[in-house]
Each structure stands twice: as C-alpha cells, then as structure tokens.
Short mmCIF file of C-alpha atoms and ligand atoms in Angstrom, two decimals:
data_model
loop_
_atom_site.label_atom_id
_atom_site.label_comp_id
_atom_site.label_asym_id
_atom_site.label_seq_id
_atom_site.Cartn_x
_atom_site.Cartn_y
_atom_site.Cartn_z
CA MET A 1229 21.52 -18.53 10.45
CA LEU A 1230 21.87 -16.64 7.20
CA GLY A 1231 25.41 -15.70 8.08
CA MET A 1232 26.28 -19.38 8.80
CA LEU A 1233 24.61 -20.57 5.61
CA THR A 1234 26.38 -17.93 3.51
CA GLU A 1235 29.73 -18.92 5.06
CA ALA A 1236 28.98 -22.57 4.21
CA GLY A 1237 28.55 -21.60 0.58
CA PHE A 1238 24.76 -21.44 0.21
CA PRO A 1239 23.69 -18.49 -1.87
CA ILE A 1240 20.71 -16.56 -0.40
CA ALA A 1241 17.75 -16.13 -2.79
CA ALA A 1242 16.11 -12.73 -2.92
CA ARG A 1243 12.59 -14.15 -3.11
CA PRO A 1244 11.11 -17.38 -1.72
CA ASP A 1245 10.04 -18.37 -5.24
CA ASP A 1246 13.68 -18.57 -6.32
CA ALA A 1247 14.85 -20.68 -3.41
CA GLU A 1248 15.41 -24.42 -3.40
CA CYS A 1249 15.20 -24.49 0.34
CA VAL A 1250 12.87 -22.15 2.28
CA ILE A 1251 13.37 -21.46 6.00
CA VAL A 1252 10.49 -20.03 8.06
CA ASN A 1253 11.67 -18.49 11.30
CA THR A 1254 8.64 -18.46 13.59
CA CYS A 1255 7.20 -16.71 16.61
CA ALA A 1256 5.05 -18.35 19.29
CA PHE A 1257 4.55 -15.47 21.71
CA ILE A 1258 0.73 -15.38 21.57
CA ASP A 1259 -2.02 -17.02 19.52
CA ARG A 1260 -1.97 -14.37 16.76
CA ALA A 1261 1.79 -14.84 16.31
CA ARG A 1262 1.38 -18.63 16.11
CA GLN A 1263 -1.40 -18.30 13.60
CA GLU A 1264 0.69 -16.00 11.44
CA SER A 1265 3.61 -18.45 11.63
CA ILE A 1266 1.41 -21.40 10.58
CA ASP A 1267 -0.23 -19.45 7.76
CA THR A 1268 3.24 -18.50 6.49
CA ILE A 1269 4.42 -22.10 6.63
CA LEU A 1270 1.36 -23.30 4.72
CA GLU A 1271 1.66 -20.49 2.16
CA LEU A 1272 5.33 -21.16 1.50
CA ALA A 1273 4.73 -24.93 1.40
CA LYS A 1274 2.82 -24.32 -1.84
CA LEU A 1275 6.13 -23.51 -3.41
CA LYS A 1276 7.04 -27.20 -3.13
CA GLN A 1277 4.26 -27.92 -5.62
CA SER A 1278 4.56 -24.95 -7.90
CA GLY A 1279 8.04 -23.55 -7.53
CA ARG A 1280 11.67 -24.55 -7.30
CA CYS A 1281 11.42 -25.33 -3.54
CA ARG A 1282 12.46 -28.83 -2.59
CA ALA A 1283 12.71 -28.43 1.16
CA LEU A 1284 10.87 -26.45 3.80
CA ILE A 1285 12.54 -25.92 7.16
CA VAL A 1286 10.85 -24.32 10.17
CA THR A 1287 12.83 -22.74 13.03
CA GLY A 1288 12.30 -20.49 16.06
CA CYS A 1289 9.95 -20.38 18.97
CA LEU A 1290 7.00 -22.27 17.46
CA THR A 1291 9.16 -25.28 16.74
CA GLN A 1292 10.98 -25.05 20.08
CA ARG A 1293 7.61 -25.30 21.73
CA TYR A 1294 5.62 -27.60 19.41
CA GLY A 1295 8.31 -29.25 17.29
CA ALA A 1296 7.10 -32.82 17.67
CA ASP A 1297 3.50 -31.84 16.84
CA ILE A 1298 4.66 -29.96 13.72
CA MET A 1299 6.62 -32.93 12.46
CA THR A 1300 3.61 -35.20 12.94
CA GLU A 1301 0.94 -32.88 11.72
CA MET A 1302 2.59 -30.95 8.93
CA PRO A 1303 4.09 -33.42 6.39
CA GLU A 1304 5.03 -30.50 4.16
CA VAL A 1305 7.73 -29.57 6.70
CA ASP A 1306 11.06 -31.32 6.03
CA GLY A 1307 13.11 -30.23 9.01
CA ILE A 1308 12.86 -28.25 12.19
CA LEU A 1309 15.11 -26.39 14.56
CA GLY A 1310 14.13 -24.61 17.75
CA THR A 1311 15.79 -21.66 19.38
CA SER A 1312 18.99 -23.50 20.28
CA ASP A 1313 21.80 -25.11 18.40
CA LEU A 1314 21.46 -22.67 15.50
CA PRO A 1315 24.78 -23.68 13.86
CA ARG A 1316 23.09 -26.97 12.97
CA ILE A 1317 21.03 -25.12 10.39
CA VAL A 1318 23.85 -25.78 7.91
CA ASP A 1319 23.55 -29.58 8.29
CA LEU A 1320 19.79 -29.31 8.27
CA VAL A 1321 19.77 -27.50 4.93
CA ARG A 1322 22.27 -30.04 3.51
CA GLN A 1323 20.09 -32.94 4.56
CA ALA A 1324 16.72 -31.27 4.30
CA ALA A 1325 15.51 -33.61 1.61
CA ASN A 1326 15.76 -36.50 4.11
CA ARG A 1327 13.23 -34.99 6.56
CA HIS A 1328 15.29 -34.70 9.70
CA ASP A 1329 13.80 -33.75 13.05
CA TRP A 1330 16.75 -34.29 15.35
CA ALA A 1331 17.78 -30.68 15.57
CA THR A 1332 14.92 -29.53 17.75
CA SER A 1333 15.62 -31.55 20.87
CA ALA A 1334 18.20 -29.15 22.43
CA PRO A 1335 16.91 -27.15 25.42
CA PRO A 1336 16.98 -23.39 24.93
CA GLY A 1337 20.47 -22.07 25.63
CA TYR A 1338 21.90 -20.60 22.45
CA LEU A 1339 23.54 -17.20 22.46
CA TYR A 1340 25.55 -15.88 19.56
CA ASP A 1341 28.72 -13.82 19.79
CA ALA A 1342 30.55 -11.21 17.74
CA THR A 1343 32.39 -13.91 15.79
CA THR A 1344 29.17 -15.52 14.56
CA PRO A 1345 28.92 -14.70 10.82
CA ARG A 1346 26.12 -12.29 10.21
CA LEU A 1347 24.31 -11.51 6.97
CA LEU A 1348 22.21 -8.36 6.92
CA THR A 1349 19.31 -9.15 4.61
CA THR A 1350 17.84 -5.73 4.21
CA LYS A 1351 19.51 -2.65 2.80
CA ALA A 1352 18.07 -0.70 5.73
CA PRO A 1353 20.72 1.14 7.80
CA TYR A 1354 19.66 -0.41 11.16
CA ALA A 1355 20.47 -3.78 12.69
CA TYR A 1356 19.16 -5.60 15.70
CA VAL A 1357 21.72 -6.63 18.30
CA LYS A 1358 20.68 -9.21 20.85
CA ILE A 1359 22.40 -8.37 24.13
CA ALA A 1360 20.90 -11.13 26.24
CA GLU A 1361 18.54 -14.05 25.81
CA GLY A 1362 15.88 -15.63 28.01
CA CYS A 1363 14.02 -14.28 30.97
CA ASP A 1364 13.67 -14.97 34.76
CA MET A 1365 10.82 -12.63 35.47
CA GLY A 1366 7.98 -15.16 35.34
CA CYS A 1367 5.08 -12.89 34.32
CA THR A 1368 2.03 -15.13 34.74
CA PHE A 1369 0.77 -14.57 31.14
CA CYS A 1370 4.04 -15.21 29.37
CA ALA A 1371 5.33 -18.43 27.85
CA ILE A 1372 8.58 -16.97 26.49
CA PRO A 1373 10.86 -18.32 29.23
CA GLN A 1374 9.70 -21.83 28.36
CA PHE A 1375 11.17 -21.67 24.91
CA ARG A 1376 13.82 -19.01 25.31
CA GLY A 1377 15.19 -20.29 28.59
CA THR A 1378 16.57 -18.44 31.59
CA HIS A 1379 18.23 -15.07 31.34
CA ARG A 1380 21.79 -15.05 30.09
CA SER A 1381 23.84 -12.07 28.95
CA ARG A 1382 26.52 -11.76 26.28
CA PRO A 1383 29.83 -10.39 27.60
CA LEU A 1384 29.98 -6.62 27.37
CA GLY A 1385 33.16 -6.56 25.23
CA ASP A 1386 31.58 -8.96 22.75
CA ILE A 1387 28.55 -6.69 22.22
CA VAL A 1388 30.83 -3.67 21.84
CA ARG A 1389 32.83 -5.55 19.20
CA GLU A 1390 29.71 -6.47 17.29
CA VAL A 1391 28.33 -2.92 17.37
CA GLU A 1392 31.66 -1.52 16.24
CA ALA A 1393 31.83 -4.02 13.36
CA LEU A 1394 28.31 -3.13 12.29
CA ALA A 1395 29.17 0.57 12.36
CA LYS A 1396 32.18 -0.22 10.13
CA ARG A 1397 29.88 -1.90 7.66
CA GLY A 1398 27.81 1.28 7.42
CA VAL A 1399 24.99 0.45 9.86
CA GLN A 1400 23.79 3.71 11.41
CA GLU A 1401 21.52 2.41 14.13
CA ALA A 1402 21.90 -0.52 16.54
CA VAL A 1403 18.64 -1.58 18.07
CA LEU A 1404 19.46 -3.47 21.29
CA VAL A 1405 17.03 -6.24 22.05
CA SER A 1406 16.53 -9.07 24.53
CA GLN A 1407 13.60 -10.34 26.55
CA ASP A 1408 14.63 -8.36 29.60
CA THR A 1409 17.07 -5.65 28.60
CA LEU A 1410 17.49 -4.01 31.98
CA ALA A 1411 18.45 -7.33 33.52
CA TYR A 1412 21.52 -7.31 31.29
CA GLY A 1413 24.72 -8.22 33.08
CA ARG A 1414 23.26 -9.45 36.34
CA ASP A 1415 24.33 -12.99 35.51
CA LEU A 1416 27.85 -12.03 34.44
CA PRO A 1417 30.91 -12.33 36.75
CA GLY A 1418 31.27 -9.12 38.70
CA ASN A 1419 27.51 -8.42 38.46
CA GLY A 1420 27.41 -6.28 35.32
CA ASP A 1421 24.91 -3.61 34.66
CA VAL A 1422 23.10 -2.44 31.49
CA GLY A 1423 24.15 1.15 32.29
CA ASP A 1424 27.80 0.17 31.89
CA LEU A 1425 27.01 -1.52 28.60
CA LEU A 1426 25.30 1.60 27.34
CA LEU A 1427 28.15 3.80 28.40
CA ALA A 1428 30.64 1.50 26.72
CA LEU A 1429 28.61 1.48 23.46
CA GLY A 1430 28.77 5.26 23.46
CA ASP A 1431 32.48 4.93 22.64
CA THR A 1432 31.76 3.05 19.40
CA ARG A 1433 31.17 4.82 16.09
CA MET A 1434 27.53 3.73 15.93
CA PRO A 1435 25.49 6.90 15.50
CA TRP A 1436 22.19 5.77 16.98
CA ILE A 1437 21.95 3.24 19.79
CA ARG A 1438 18.40 2.28 20.77
CA PRO A 1439 17.77 -0.09 23.72
CA MET A 1440 14.30 -1.69 23.67
CA TYR A 1441 12.01 -3.48 26.17
CA LEU A 1442 12.77 -1.94 29.54
CA HIS A 1443 11.00 -3.71 32.39
CA PRO A 1444 9.92 -0.98 34.87
CA ALA A 1445 10.69 -3.16 37.88
CA HIS A 1446 14.44 -2.85 37.20
CA VAL A 1447 14.54 0.91 36.99
CA ASN A 1448 16.46 2.65 39.82
CA ASP A 1449 18.27 5.96 40.29
CA ARG A 1450 21.67 4.47 39.49
CA LEU A 1451 20.36 3.20 36.14
CA VAL A 1452 18.68 6.56 35.31
CA GLU A 1453 21.93 8.36 36.10
CA LYS A 1454 23.91 6.11 33.73
CA TRP A 1455 21.16 6.19 31.13
CA THR A 1456 21.28 9.99 30.94
CA ARG A 1457 25.10 10.00 30.63
CA ALA A 1458 25.12 7.33 27.91
CA ARG A 1459 25.18 8.31 24.28
CA ILE A 1460 21.92 6.61 23.35
CA VAL A 1461 18.86 7.97 21.54
CA PRO A 1462 16.28 9.84 23.64
CA TYR A 1463 13.72 7.00 23.38
CA VAL A 1464 12.34 4.83 26.11
CA ASP A 1465 10.37 1.68 25.34
CA MET A 1466 8.84 0.55 28.66
CA PRO A 1467 6.06 -2.00 28.56
CA ILE A 1468 3.74 -1.28 31.50
CA GLN A 1469 1.28 -4.06 30.57
CA HIS A 1470 -1.38 -2.67 32.98
CA ALA A 1471 -2.01 0.08 35.51
CA ASP A 1472 -4.33 -1.57 38.01
CA ASP A 1473 -2.30 -2.70 41.03
CA GLY A 1474 -4.42 -5.86 41.50
CA ILE A 1475 -3.81 -6.90 37.90
CA LEU A 1476 -0.17 -5.97 38.05
CA LYS A 1477 0.21 -8.16 41.12
CA SER A 1478 -1.64 -11.02 39.50
CA MET A 1479 0.54 -10.63 36.40
CA ARG A 1480 3.59 -10.73 38.72
CA ARG A 1481 5.07 -7.59 37.30
CA ALA A 1482 6.77 -6.60 40.58
CA VAL A 1483 5.88 -2.94 40.19
CA THR A 1484 2.96 -0.62 41.00
CA ALA A 1485 1.12 1.92 38.85
CA ARG A 1486 2.32 4.78 41.08
CA ARG A 1487 5.91 3.68 40.68
CA MET A 1488 5.62 3.43 36.90
CA LYS A 1489 4.12 6.91 36.73
CA ASP A 1490 7.08 8.24 38.77
CA ILE A 1491 9.55 6.47 36.52
CA VAL A 1492 8.11 8.03 33.38
CA ALA A 1493 8.17 11.49 35.06
CA GLN A 1494 11.77 10.93 36.19
CA LEU A 1495 12.89 9.87 32.71
CA ARG A 1496 11.05 12.73 31.04
CA ALA A 1497 12.75 15.18 33.41
CA ALA A 1498 16.17 13.61 32.94
CA ILE A 1499 16.17 13.14 29.12
CA PRO A 1500 15.31 16.18 27.02
CA ASN A 1501 12.79 15.52 24.22
CA VAL A 1502 12.45 11.89 25.14
CA THR A 1503 9.89 9.76 23.27
CA VAL A 1504 8.18 7.26 25.57
CA ARG A 1505 6.66 4.11 24.15
CA THR A 1506 4.75 1.48 26.04
CA THR A 1507 2.78 -1.72 25.55
CA VAL A 1508 -0.37 -2.77 27.38
CA LEU A 1509 -2.16 -6.06 27.70
CA VAL A 1510 -5.98 -5.97 28.04
CA GLY A 1511 -8.35 -8.76 28.99
CA PHE A 1512 -6.07 -10.39 31.59
CA PRO A 1513 -8.10 -12.60 33.99
CA GLY A 1514 -9.67 -10.48 36.73
CA GLU A 1515 -9.69 -7.29 34.63
CA THR A 1516 -12.99 -5.82 35.79
CA ALA A 1517 -14.54 -2.78 34.22
CA ALA A 1518 -13.07 -0.74 37.13
CA ALA A 1519 -9.60 -2.19 36.64
CA PHE A 1520 -9.78 -1.40 32.93
CA GLU A 1521 -10.92 2.17 33.75
CA ARG A 1522 -7.76 2.57 35.89
CA LEU A 1523 -5.68 1.61 32.86
CA LEU A 1524 -7.46 4.24 30.77
CA GLU A 1525 -6.94 6.91 33.41
CA PHE A 1526 -3.25 6.03 33.53
CA VAL A 1527 -2.94 6.30 29.74
CA ASP A 1528 -4.74 9.66 29.83
CA ASP A 1529 -2.54 10.93 32.65
CA VAL A 1530 0.83 9.79 31.44
CA ARG A 1531 0.24 10.64 27.80
CA PHE A 1532 2.65 8.23 26.21
CA ASP A 1533 4.04 9.21 22.84
CA ARG A 1534 3.44 5.70 21.48
CA LEU A 1535 1.48 2.75 22.74
CA GLY A 1536 0.90 -0.78 21.46
CA VAL A 1537 -2.01 -2.83 22.74
CA PHE A 1538 -2.37 -6.61 22.89
CA THR A 1539 -5.26 -8.71 23.95
CA TYR A 1540 -4.61 -11.49 26.49
CA SER A 1541 -4.04 -14.92 25.09
CA PRO A 1542 -4.14 -17.93 27.51
CA GLU A 1543 -0.79 -19.62 27.01
CA GLU A 1544 -0.23 -23.29 27.81
CA GLY A 1545 2.23 -23.81 30.67
CA THR A 1546 1.57 -20.42 32.25
CA PRO A 1547 -0.45 -19.91 35.44
CA SER A 1548 -2.97 -17.34 34.26
CA PRO A 1549 -5.32 -19.56 32.18
CA ASP A 1550 -6.40 -21.10 35.54
CA TYR A 1551 -7.15 -17.78 37.16
CA ALA A 1552 -10.69 -16.73 38.04
CA GLY A 1553 -12.38 -13.95 36.15
CA GLN A 1554 -11.44 -14.92 32.57
CA VAL A 1555 -12.47 -12.10 30.25
CA PRO A 1556 -14.43 -13.01 27.10
CA ALA A 1557 -12.39 -12.49 23.92
CA GLU A 1558 -14.91 -10.02 22.48
CA VAL A 1559 -14.69 -7.89 25.64
CA ALA A 1560 -10.88 -7.90 25.48
CA ALA A 1561 -10.94 -6.93 21.77
CA GLU A 1562 -13.39 -4.10 22.49
CA ARG A 1563 -11.19 -2.81 25.31
CA ALA A 1564 -8.15 -2.95 23.09
CA GLY A 1565 -10.01 -0.72 20.64
CA VAL A 1566 -10.92 1.73 23.36
CA VAL A 1567 -7.31 2.03 24.57
CA GLN A 1568 -6.05 2.50 21.01
CA GLU A 1569 -8.62 5.19 20.33
CA ARG A 1570 -7.64 7.13 23.47
CA GLN A 1571 -3.99 6.83 22.64
CA ASP A 1572 -4.44 7.87 18.98
CA ALA A 1573 -6.04 11.10 20.08
CA ILE A 1574 -3.12 11.82 22.43
CA ALA A 1575 -0.38 10.86 20.01
CA TRP A 1576 -1.92 12.65 17.03
CA GLU A 1577 -2.32 15.86 19.00
CA ARG A 1578 1.37 15.62 20.00
CA ASN A 1579 2.48 14.81 16.49
CA ARG A 1580 0.66 17.76 14.97
CA LYS A 1581 2.84 20.01 17.15
CA LEU A 1582 5.87 18.73 15.24
CA ILE A 1583 4.88 20.46 12.02
CA GLY A 1584 7.64 22.95 11.12
CA ASP A 1585 10.23 21.16 13.30
CA VAL A 1586 13.60 20.39 11.74
CA GLN A 1587 14.97 17.01 12.84
CA ASP A 1588 17.64 14.52 11.90
CA VAL A 1589 16.12 11.70 9.85
CA LEU A 1590 17.80 8.44 9.06
CA VAL A 1591 16.84 7.58 5.45
CA ASP A 1592 15.95 3.88 5.55
CA GLY A 1593 15.51 3.47 1.80
CA PRO A 1594 12.97 3.77 -1.00
CA SER A 1595 9.44 4.39 0.12
CA GLU A 1596 6.70 1.76 -0.04
CA ASP A 1597 4.32 4.55 -0.87
CA PRO A 1598 4.66 5.38 -4.59
CA ALA A 1599 3.85 9.00 -3.89
CA PHE A 1600 7.21 9.42 -2.20
CA ALA A 1601 10.78 8.64 -3.21
CA TRP A 1602 12.15 7.69 0.24
CA GLU A 1603 11.24 6.97 3.80
CA GLY A 1604 13.15 7.46 6.97
CA ARG A 1605 12.75 7.92 10.72
CA THR A 1606 13.33 10.53 13.33
CA VAL A 1607 15.05 9.53 16.53
CA GLY A 1608 11.56 9.14 18.06
CA GLN A 1609 10.52 6.45 15.58
CA ALA A 1610 11.90 2.94 16.17
CA PRO A 1611 12.17 0.71 13.11
CA GLU A 1612 9.13 -1.40 12.17
CA ILE A 1613 6.94 -0.49 15.18
CA ASP A 1614 6.56 3.32 15.00
CA GLY A 1615 5.61 5.49 11.98
CA VAL A 1616 7.94 6.80 9.33
CA VAL A 1617 8.80 10.11 7.64
CA TYR A 1618 7.93 10.11 3.92
CA LEU A 1619 10.44 12.08 1.91
CA ARG A 1620 10.46 13.65 -1.56
CA ASP A 1621 13.55 14.81 -3.39
CA ALA A 1622 13.24 18.51 -4.16
CA GLY A 1623 15.30 19.03 -7.26
CA PRO A 1624 18.75 17.60 -8.00
CA VAL A 1625 20.50 19.35 -5.11
CA LYS A 1626 18.10 18.52 -2.37
CA ARG A 1627 18.16 14.74 -2.83
CA PHE A 1628 18.21 12.13 -0.09
CA THR A 1629 20.72 9.34 0.14
CA PRO A 1630 19.58 5.99 1.59
CA GLY A 1631 21.46 4.96 4.66
CA ARG A 1632 22.42 8.51 5.52
CA PHE A 1633 21.14 11.16 7.90
CA ALA A 1634 19.51 14.33 6.61
CA ARG A 1635 18.10 17.48 8.26
CA VAL A 1636 14.41 17.34 7.53
CA ARG A 1637 11.60 19.79 8.08
CA ILE A 1638 8.33 18.08 9.03
CA VAL A 1639 5.68 19.61 6.74
CA GLU A 1640 2.70 17.31 7.20
CA VAL A 1641 1.50 14.92 9.87
CA GLU A 1642 -1.03 12.17 9.21
CA GLY A 1643 -1.65 10.15 12.38
CA TYR A 1644 1.69 8.42 13.14
CA GLU A 1645 3.27 9.18 9.74
CA PHE A 1646 5.05 12.37 8.79
CA VAL A 1647 5.93 14.01 5.50
CA GLY A 1648 9.28 15.84 5.42
CA GLU A 1649 11.38 18.01 3.15
CA ARG A 1650 15.06 18.78 3.21
CA GLY A 1651 15.39 21.35 6.05
S1 SF4 B 2401 9.54 -9.86 31.38
FE1 SF4 B 2401 8.74 -10.14 29.28
S2 SF4 B 2401 9.68 -12.06 28.53
FE2 SF4 B 2401 9.93 -12.01 30.76
S3 SF4 B 2401 8.26 -13.21 31.57
FE3 SF4 B 2401 7.61 -11.03 31.58
S4 SF4 B 2401 6.59 -10.65 29.59
FE4 SF4 B 2401 7.71 -12.61 29.43
#
C-alpha cells in the first residue's frame, strides 16, 4: 500500500502526528490482536482532534472480518479496506474525507507480484516476502482462512524476481512468509513445491533467506532433502500447537506428537546448528490436566531453542467454541505461564553455552537500549520475534555498520538477549 501511495505522489510522513491521513493496518487473528488493533485506531483517532490528521483509514484483517460493524460503530473511521483490492487504497486516501466504505466488500483474493511498487519503511536490512496467501488447512481454532481466503501461491519466478530486486536495493535478509509456507506451489500448474522455490532463491544474491511458519503435516523426506540442499538459514519455525494426540486431532492438525518429534530429530540431524522455533496453543477445549502434562513433557523432551505460547481464543465462525470441555481463561493463562517458564529454563541454559562463540551478526541498526550503539541478530534470531545481539563499538577501527554483517563474539547472555563485540 505504501508503495502504491508513494507512486501516486503521496509523501509518507515519518510520524503519525505529521500525517494528514493515517492508515491503521490491523490484525484479527485472536482477541488480543483485535484489542490491540482497536486500541491503536482509537489512539490514532485522537490526532483528528489535536493534530494535522483529517482522515483515518483502517485496513487489514479486522476490517475484512468486521468492516460493516466498524463503519457503524466507529464514526472516527473515514474509510476501510479489507485484505483484498489493495490498489484501491490510492482512491480511498484521495476520497477519505468523504467517508467511503465501498472498498471492503471484495472477497479475499489479493496477491501482489514483483511489479507491485514496494516502499520499505524501516531502515532495517530485512524485508518480508509473502510467497503465498490464504490457507486450506482448516484448523478448528483458526479464523484466518475466513478473511485471508483459500491458499494461493505466487509464481516461483515472480518471487525470485522480487527477492533479487530486494537484494539489489541492499536488503540482506528475505523473510519468507505466508499462512502455510510448506503448501507453497501445490496450487500452481505442474504442482510446484516449496523445496524448488528455496533452491531457486539460493541462486539470488540475497545473503539470508528465512522461511517461516512450517506446518509439520506437510514435512516429508523429499522436502527435507531439498531443504538441506537449499541455501537458506539454519532456522526452522514449526508451530506444533500441541502435543497431545487427542487435542491435535480435535484441532485438526493432521499430525501426531510422535511424528512431530521425529521431524524435529530429522531436521536437527540434517541441518548442522539448526535453531528450532515453535508455537504452542494452550487452553484449547478438551485440554485436561493430563493433556497439558503431555505438552509439557514434549517441550521438555524436544528442547526447542525458542517457543512462543498463545492462549486459546474462541473465534467466531470456527468449530471449536462449540466443543465440550472449554477451559476457563484463568486456567489457560496459568498454563501459558507454566509452559513459558519451562521453556525459559531450557533456552537460557542453551544460550549461556554460546558465550565465547564467534558468529555472523546482521547489524539491524541503532539500538533501542541507550547502553549500546547498535543491535543485530545472529542467524538463529528471526526479526521481531526472537532476541537480539546488543553491540558496542570498540574504538574507531572496530565499529559496526548498520545493514552489514560483522563477525561478533558473544560476551554476555541475558535470557534471550546477547551482548557482542567485534570478534
Ligand atoms: S495452518 Fe495456520 S492459518 Fe491455516 S488454518 Fe491452521 S492455524 Fe490457521
């Protein structure tokens, strides 16, 4: 959207306070995300009273799902757009003062291509590349397919062109995202395969290529073989969601705990120094104390390097809110805390072993912590979700350059964050 607006001649303001038109791009994945989106809309709406802002536009999943309600209940919103028809943002901004709501009615189906203008808003040296959109998996807790539509992949050559163009602009890391990354290509003529995409991307000049969100049900030997040959970072992000077979079945995850354990072992054996990240969902209906215990045992056994935990949120239009055995929210929150505590102990112990290691670090830019000049990431730290490496310049010679790689010695570890010096 920013690329299209820039091409249409709209300058992009650095801060919301300076903007005449503010666009809030929302998430509607779970209740917490919706609340954050609504809070942000209300917060930014204040700029219409006190600042330069004359129009507030809301886009993304929240409006795709609840567009009509937002137009009726939030008079401060002047225009909305869902997840489709994104090029219409230009007209919407032009006409924002007239409070238009027409742009939300399109069903989800949008997919950009390499020719879509793209504005990188941050100075960070990484960029997200969406390789496919939508999902056909039908997990019983997930509303995403309702507002992102069915799975559809971008052509392989188009993604390669975009990644090559980003590399030419100085981007050092392409983070490949989609709702169901391993389903990439299945819908393309000739029955494509994500392994072929990864192999093809290895021929670009992009230094780091990081695929995210790997559904374990799609992993097979053929994929692992291509994965290990592809020039991608040794990082696997595989959401397991749960490890009790009854719960997995009821979530419709199409995979068992045993199989997931084997997959992690297979990937660890095949990819040297791989970092394995996962996500779990606690408090799903039917999660008894015994089922939860099985999840904890799994986490203890597999010893993931990183783990994110969510509590179940009953989503309208999905089957699971009608299931028996709904878990009280306080129990789910308590369980989330228990999983996180277990995982912290595992991850911190592993991280401490990294002290003294020399690794390549991609310097993202100035540090948010005033005690350090810069911050960057090792290959095992994905942007925004994992920790960072804080960096200090040591004299004029040993300085770091943002957007570049540096050899860094890890000298301190504090939980998920590292401190590094020029190695
Ligand atoms: S695979 Fe992911 S996006 Fe698709 S239905 Fe399941 S949780 Fe939702």
